[in-house]
Amino acid sequence: MLNLDGVHVCYGQVQAVRGVSLTVGAGEIVTLIGANGAGKSSILKAVSGIHPISGGSIASGEIQLHTLPAHRIVRQGISHCPEGRRVFYDLTVRENLMMGGFVLAKAECAERLEQVLGLFPRLAERIGQPGGTLSGGEQQMLAIGRALMCGPKLLMLDEPSLGLAPLMVETIFEAIMELNRGGLTVLLVEQNAAFALGVSSRAYVLENGQVVLSGRASDLAADPAVRRAYLGG
Ligand SMILES: Nc1ncnc2c1ncn2[C@@H]1O[C@H](COP(=O)(O)OP(=O)(O)OP(=O)(O)O)[C@@H](O)[C@H]1O
Ligand SMILES: [Mg+2]
């Protein structure tokens, strides 16, 4: 479903991603773990076309995604829920969600809205409330909901658990698993490696913009080096 081959991402002189190759198969949950600055968000931004790549290729099937502008990548069924949520504070929950459905026809938009509110009933209760007045966890639900509005095949989530209380982390991860059971493919970036490896089929460990380890999530969770660096021993 998604193939990165030797991808490089630069910000001026800074080489954030150095020759990363990875795959995400249809129906999988794949996790990228790595320390701050490892290049995780840069990879997601490259896939969604927010930032250009400076080498390599990103493909979905026959389609070379890195040659397309961001809005065309959304139309290919790839949606990005960014780091830090980026909820529109002054817009209501409904308006925030509708922003995510901009590529859809009106009827389809209404249908997607019902599905998102079914997944996150908390958002339905707060549908007319400004996004900025939601709790952190509710804002995360809203950010995920907005990313789901375009009806993606592949959802990329950047640190969905960041700053959330344990119970809310569980709620968010349960929603991710429910979506995956429904057929959605997920590329997850997480600092909460224990949770992420628990729900993923495979994972990649990034250091300084390079993949240093990859494999089945259960194998990585048992790897002593991974345990020391990312799972607290
Ligand atoms: N807009 C930018 N301009 C310049 N450098 C950037 C920019 N965005 C990221 N970088 C640099 O690229 C590198 C990788 O950043 P990136 O955000 O991809 O890391 P990350 O793995 O997502 O880290 P974190 O866990 O802190 O979110 C870092 O060294 C960062 O300073
Ligand atoms: Mg990041």
Tab-separated table of C-alpha atoms and ligand atoms in Angstrom:
chain	number	residue	atom	x	y	z
A	1	MET	CA	0.000	0.000	0.000
A	2	LEU	CA	2.889	2.338	0.795
A	3	ASN	CA	6.504	1.975	-0.305
A	4	LEU	CA	9.340	4.283	0.633
A	5	ASP	CA	12.575	3.634	-1.169
A	6	GLY	CA	15.769	5.439	-0.148
A	7	VAL	CA	13.920	8.578	0.931
A	8	HIS	CA	15.878	11.690	1.862
A	9	VAL	CA	14.363	14.778	3.494
A	10	CYS	CA	16.308	17.995	4.041
A	11	TYR	CA	15.549	21.319	5.665
A	12	GLY	CA	18.198	23.586	4.191
A	13	GLN	CA	21.490	22.131	5.419
A	14	VAL	CA	19.800	19.798	7.915
A	15	GLN	CA	19.467	16.220	6.671
A	16	ALA	CA	16.478	14.970	8.661
A	17	VAL	CA	15.884	11.683	6.805
A	18	ARG	CA	18.774	9.774	5.161
A	19	GLY	CA	17.820	7.010	2.798
A	20	VAL	CA	14.844	5.488	4.577
A	21	SER	CA	13.147	2.502	2.966
A	22	LEU	CA	10.007	1.054	4.480
A	23	THR	CA	6.731	-0.569	3.505
A	24	VAL	CA	3.231	-0.577	4.900
A	25	GLY	CA	0.995	-3.395	3.684
A	26	ALA	CA	-2.781	-3.141	3.317
A	27	GLY	CA	-4.476	-3.824	6.652
A	28	GLU	CA	-1.348	-3.430	8.752
A	29	ILE	CA	-0.579	-1.157	11.672
A	30	VAL	CA	3.072	-0.192	11.319
A	31	THR	CA	4.877	1.922	13.913
A	32	LEU	CA	7.879	4.212	13.650
A	33	ILE	CA	9.672	4.638	16.949
A	34	GLY	CA	12.696	6.786	17.673
A	35	ALA	CA	14.004	9.536	19.902
A	36	ASN	CA	13.229	13.237	19.482
A	37	GLY	CA	14.624	14.500	16.210
A	38	ALA	CA	15.047	11.021	14.685
A	39	GLY	CA	13.038	12.061	11.615
A	40	LYS	CA	9.680	10.412	12.310
A	41	SER	CA	7.478	13.440	11.622
A	42	SER	CA	9.581	14.324	8.593
A	43	ILE	CA	8.764	10.940	7.066
A	44	LEU	CA	5.029	11.467	7.537
A	45	LYS	CA	5.268	14.993	6.108
A	46	ALA	CA	7.085	13.626	3.081
A	47	VAL	CA	4.411	10.981	2.480
A	48	SER	CA	1.564	13.486	2.719
A	49	GLY	CA	3.390	15.949	0.475
A	50	ILE	CA	3.660	18.709	3.094
A	51	HIS	CA	7.431	18.700	2.629
A	52	PRO	CA	9.229	17.616	-0.565
A	53	ILE	CA	11.744	14.785	-0.597
A	54	SER	CA	15.250	15.417	-1.859
A	55	GLY	CA	15.940	11.851	-2.956
A	56	GLY	CA	14.372	8.416	-3.324
A	57	SER	CA	10.718	7.662	-4.021
A	58	ILE	CA	7.384	7.248	-2.253
A	59	ALA	CA	4.826	5.075	-4.010
A	60	SER	CA	1.367	3.701	-3.422
A	61	GLY	CA	0.887	0.866	-5.871
A	62	GLU	CA	1.757	2.234	-9.306
A	63	ILE	CA	1.389	5.857	-8.213
A	64	GLN	CA	4.483	7.905	-7.445
A	65	LEU	CA	3.156	9.967	-4.550
A	66	HIS	CA	6.210	12.198	-4.290
A	67	THR	CA	5.390	13.708	-7.690
A	68	LEU	CA	1.912	14.828	-6.537
A	69	PRO	CA	0.829	17.924	-4.579
A	70	ALA	CA	-0.601	17.360	-1.091
A	71	HIS	CA	-4.283	17.637	-2.080
A	72	ARG	CA	-3.843	14.950	-4.753
A	73	ILE	CA	-2.223	12.672	-2.175
A	74	VAL	CA	-5.328	13.044	0.023
A	75	ARG	CA	-7.366	11.944	-2.992
A	76	GLN	CA	-5.226	8.823	-3.191
A	77	GLY	CA	-6.700	7.899	0.212
A	78	ILE	CA	-3.800	8.954	2.397
A	79	SER	CA	-4.583	11.092	5.413
A	80	HIS	CA	-2.258	12.686	7.949
A	81	CYS	CA	-3.143	13.501	11.549
A	82	PRO	CA	-0.266	15.832	12.453
A	83	GLU	CA	1.835	16.154	15.564
A	84	GLY	CA	0.325	18.578	18.061
A	85	ARG	CA	-3.232	18.049	16.773
A	86	ARG	CA	-3.599	21.422	15.018
A	87	VAL	CA	-7.258	21.779	15.892
A	88	PHE	CA	-8.809	25.083	14.740
A	89	TYR	CA	-9.552	26.705	18.089
A	90	ASP	CA	-12.208	29.164	16.921
A	91	LEU	CA	-14.123	26.691	14.767
A	92	THR	CA	-16.692	24.351	16.254
A	93	VAL	CA	-16.200	20.616	16.418
A	94	ARG	CA	-18.521	20.227	13.412
A	95	GLU	CA	-16.643	22.872	11.411
A	96	ASN	CA	-13.305	21.294	12.268
A	97	LEU	CA	-14.549	17.936	11.051
A	98	MET	CA	-16.024	19.414	7.872
A	99	MET	CA	-12.607	20.900	7.051
A	100	GLY	CA	-11.331	17.323	6.816
A	101	GLY	CA	-14.032	16.372	4.323
A	102	PHE	CA	-13.205	19.085	1.808
A	103	VAL	CA	-12.486	16.607	-0.962
A	104	LEU	CA	-15.883	14.897	-0.611
A	105	ALA	CA	-19.332	15.581	-2.030
A	106	LYS	CA	-21.843	16.916	0.526
A	107	ALA	CA	-23.803	13.684	0.996
A	108	GLU	CA	-20.663	11.655	1.490
A	109	CYS	CA	-19.407	14.257	3.960
A	110	ALA	CA	-22.555	13.867	6.077
A	111	GLU	CA	-22.138	10.094	6.034
A	112	ARG	CA	-18.503	10.301	7.125
A	113	LEU	CA	-19.475	12.737	9.891
A	114	GLU	CA	-21.930	10.172	11.271
A	115	GLN	CA	-19.214	7.505	11.245
A	116	VAL	CA	-16.717	9.728	13.049
A	117	LEU	CA	-19.288	10.722	15.683
A	118	GLY	CA	-20.120	7.028	16.113
A	119	LEU	CA	-16.455	6.283	16.758
A	120	PHE	CA	-16.060	9.228	19.158
A	121	PRO	CA	-19.425	9.860	20.889
A	122	ARG	CA	-17.660	12.492	23.025
A	123	LEU	CA	-17.369	14.649	19.901
A	124	ALA	CA	-21.080	14.270	19.185
A	125	GLU	CA	-21.844	15.675	22.651
A	126	ARG	CA	-19.624	18.678	21.907
A	127	ILE	CA	-20.493	19.208	18.268
A	128	GLY	CA	-21.224	22.959	18.590
A	129	GLN	CA	-18.382	23.745	20.985
A	130	PRO	CA	-15.263	25.628	19.769
A	131	GLY	CA	-12.298	23.288	19.229
A	132	GLY	CA	-10.147	25.353	21.592
A	133	THR	CA	-12.433	24.588	24.535
A	134	LEU	CA	-11.986	20.804	24.272
A	135	SER	CA	-9.698	18.860	26.615
A	136	GLY	CA	-6.404	17.538	25.229
A	137	GLY	CA	-7.838	14.072	24.713
A	138	GLU	CA	-10.945	15.418	23.026
A	139	GLN	CA	-8.776	17.540	20.741
A	140	GLN	CA	-6.884	14.392	19.792
A	141	MET	CA	-10.189	12.685	18.978
A	142	LEU	CA	-11.114	15.701	16.883
A	143	ALA	CA	-7.781	15.644	15.042
A	144	ILE	CA	-8.167	11.928	14.290
A	145	GLY	CA	-11.810	12.449	13.338
A	146	ARG	CA	-10.866	15.250	10.961
A	147	ALA	CA	-8.228	13.036	9.337
A	148	LEU	CA	-10.874	10.320	8.889
A	149	MET	CA	-13.363	12.620	7.196
A	150	CYS	CA	-11.767	12.222	3.766
A	151	GLY	CA	-12.387	8.467	3.920
A	152	PRO	CA	-8.737	7.363	3.860
A	153	LYS	CA	-7.342	3.908	3.118
A	154	LEU	CA	-4.154	4.797	4.983
A	155	LEU	CA	-4.184	6.913	8.135
A	156	MET	CA	-0.907	8.370	9.406
A	157	LEU	CA	-0.949	9.374	13.065
A	158	ASP	CA	1.843	11.462	14.570
A	159	GLU	CA	2.142	10.929	18.341
A	160	PRO	CA	-1.554	10.554	19.117
A	161	SER	CA	-0.905	9.741	22.792
A	162	LEU	CA	1.360	12.707	23.547
A	163	GLY	CA	0.435	14.476	26.770
A	164	LEU	CA	-2.654	12.378	27.451
A	165	ALA	CA	-3.607	10.649	30.694
A	166	PRO	CA	-3.341	6.833	30.635
A	167	LEU	CA	-7.090	6.278	30.374
A	168	MET	CA	-7.340	8.611	27.387
A	169	VAL	CA	-4.343	6.928	25.753
A	170	GLU	CA	-6.260	3.651	26.003
A	171	THR	CA	-9.370	5.210	24.492
A	172	ILE	CA	-7.374	6.561	21.562
A	173	PHE	CA	-5.559	3.273	20.960
A	174	GLU	CA	-8.819	1.333	21.148
A	175	ALA	CA	-10.242	3.621	18.471
A	176	ILE	CA	-7.165	3.021	16.306
A	177	MET	CA	-7.569	-0.743	16.685
A	178	GLU	CA	-11.283	-0.553	15.905
A	179	LEU	CA	-10.531	1.409	12.728
A	180	ASN	CA	-7.907	-1.143	11.753
A	181	ARG	CA	-10.340	-4.036	12.309
A	182	GLY	CA	-12.638	-2.178	9.930
A	183	GLY	CA	-9.951	-2.389	7.244
A	184	LEU	CA	-8.027	0.862	7.700
A	185	THR	CA	-4.255	0.683	7.263
A	186	VAL	CA	-2.309	2.713	9.847
A	187	LEU	CA	1.163	4.221	9.949
A	188	LEU	CA	1.775	5.289	13.518
A	189	VAL	CA	4.497	7.463	15.025
A	190	GLU	CA	4.770	7.052	18.778
A	191	GLN	CA	7.029	7.823	21.694
A	192	ASN	CA	4.829	5.535	23.759
A	193	ALA	CA	6.610	2.505	22.329
A	194	ALA	CA	5.052	-0.011	24.704
A	195	PHE	CA	1.511	0.809	23.601
A	196	ALA	CA	2.436	1.225	19.955
A	197	LEU	CA	4.302	-2.074	19.684
A	198	GLY	CA	1.367	-3.754	21.440
A	199	VAL	CA	-1.056	-2.830	18.652
A	200	SER	CA	1.282	-3.017	15.636
A	201	SER	CA	2.162	-5.860	13.341
A	202	ARG	CA	5.571	-4.428	12.412
A	203	ALA	CA	7.788	-1.557	13.451
A	204	TYR	CA	10.841	0.418	12.368
A	205	VAL	CA	13.303	2.010	14.772
A	206	LEU	CA	14.808	5.287	13.547
A	207	GLU	CA	17.985	6.939	14.705
A	208	ASN	CA	19.382	10.120	13.172
A	209	GLY	CA	17.204	9.838	10.100
A	210	GLN	CA	18.020	6.188	9.387
A	211	VAL	CA	16.299	2.876	10.024
A	212	VAL	CA	18.500	0.971	12.461
A	213	LEU	CA	16.146	-1.901	13.260
A	214	SER	CA	12.929	-3.290	11.837
A	215	GLY	CA	10.803	-6.353	12.198
A	216	ARG	CA	7.754	-7.827	13.822
A	217	ALA	CA	6.530	-5.613	16.639
A	218	SER	CA	6.555	-8.520	19.095
A	219	ASP	CA	10.198	-9.297	18.240
A	220	LEU	CA	11.228	-5.658	18.664
A	221	ALA	CA	9.387	-5.419	21.974
A	222	ALA	CA	11.505	-8.348	23.189
A	223	ASP	CA	14.787	-6.967	21.814
A	224	PRO	CA	17.094	-5.954	24.707
A	225	ALA	CA	18.422	-2.843	22.922
A	226	VAL	CA	14.886	-1.658	22.111
A	227	ARG	CA	13.772	-2.389	25.659
A	228	ARG	CA	16.642	-0.370	27.078
A	229	ALA	CA	16.209	2.602	24.740
A	230	TYR	CA	12.437	2.829	24.317
A	231	LEU	CA	10.664	0.651	26.857
A	232	GLY	CA	12.385	1.696	30.052
A	233	GLY	CA	14.555	-1.398	30.522
B	1	LIG	N1	10.998	22.958	9.544
B	1	LIG	C1	12.217	22.547	9.899
B	1	LIG	N2	13.301	23.315	9.671
B	1	LIG	C2	14.541	22.896	9.999
B	1	LIG	N3	14.807	21.723	10.577
B	1	LIG	C3	13.772	20.913	10.841
B	1	LIG	C4	12.425	21.281	10.524
B	1	LIG	N4	11.615	20.279	10.896
B	1	LIG	C5	12.412	19.332	11.432
B	1	LIG	N5	13.698	19.704	11.396
B	1	LIG	C6	14.851	18.928	11.865
B	1	LIG	O1	14.802	17.638	11.290
B	1	LIG	C7	15.151	16.642	12.239
B	1	LIG	C8	14.044	15.603	12.342
B	1	LIG	O2	12.871	16.230	12.838
B	1	LIG	P1	11.500	15.471	13.005
B	1	LIG	O3	10.497	16.467	13.427
B	1	LIG	O4	11.230	14.686	11.794
B	1	LIG	O5	11.842	14.470	14.195
B	1	LIG	P2	10.875	13.545	15.058
B	1	LIG	O6	11.475	12.180	15.035
B	1	LIG	O7	9.492	13.696	14.617
B	1	LIG	O8	11.098	14.164	16.519
B	1	LIG	P3	10.040	14.344	17.733
B	1	LIG	O9	9.967	13.015	18.410
B	1	LIG	O10	10.694	15.373	18.607
B	1	LIG	O11	8.732	14.797	17.159
B	1	LIG	C9	15.435	17.367	13.522
B	1	LIG	O12	16.826	17.519	13.643
B	1	LIG	C10	14.773	18.722	13.362
B	1	LIG	O13	15.446	19.728	14.053
B	2	MG	MG	7.808	14.400	15.512
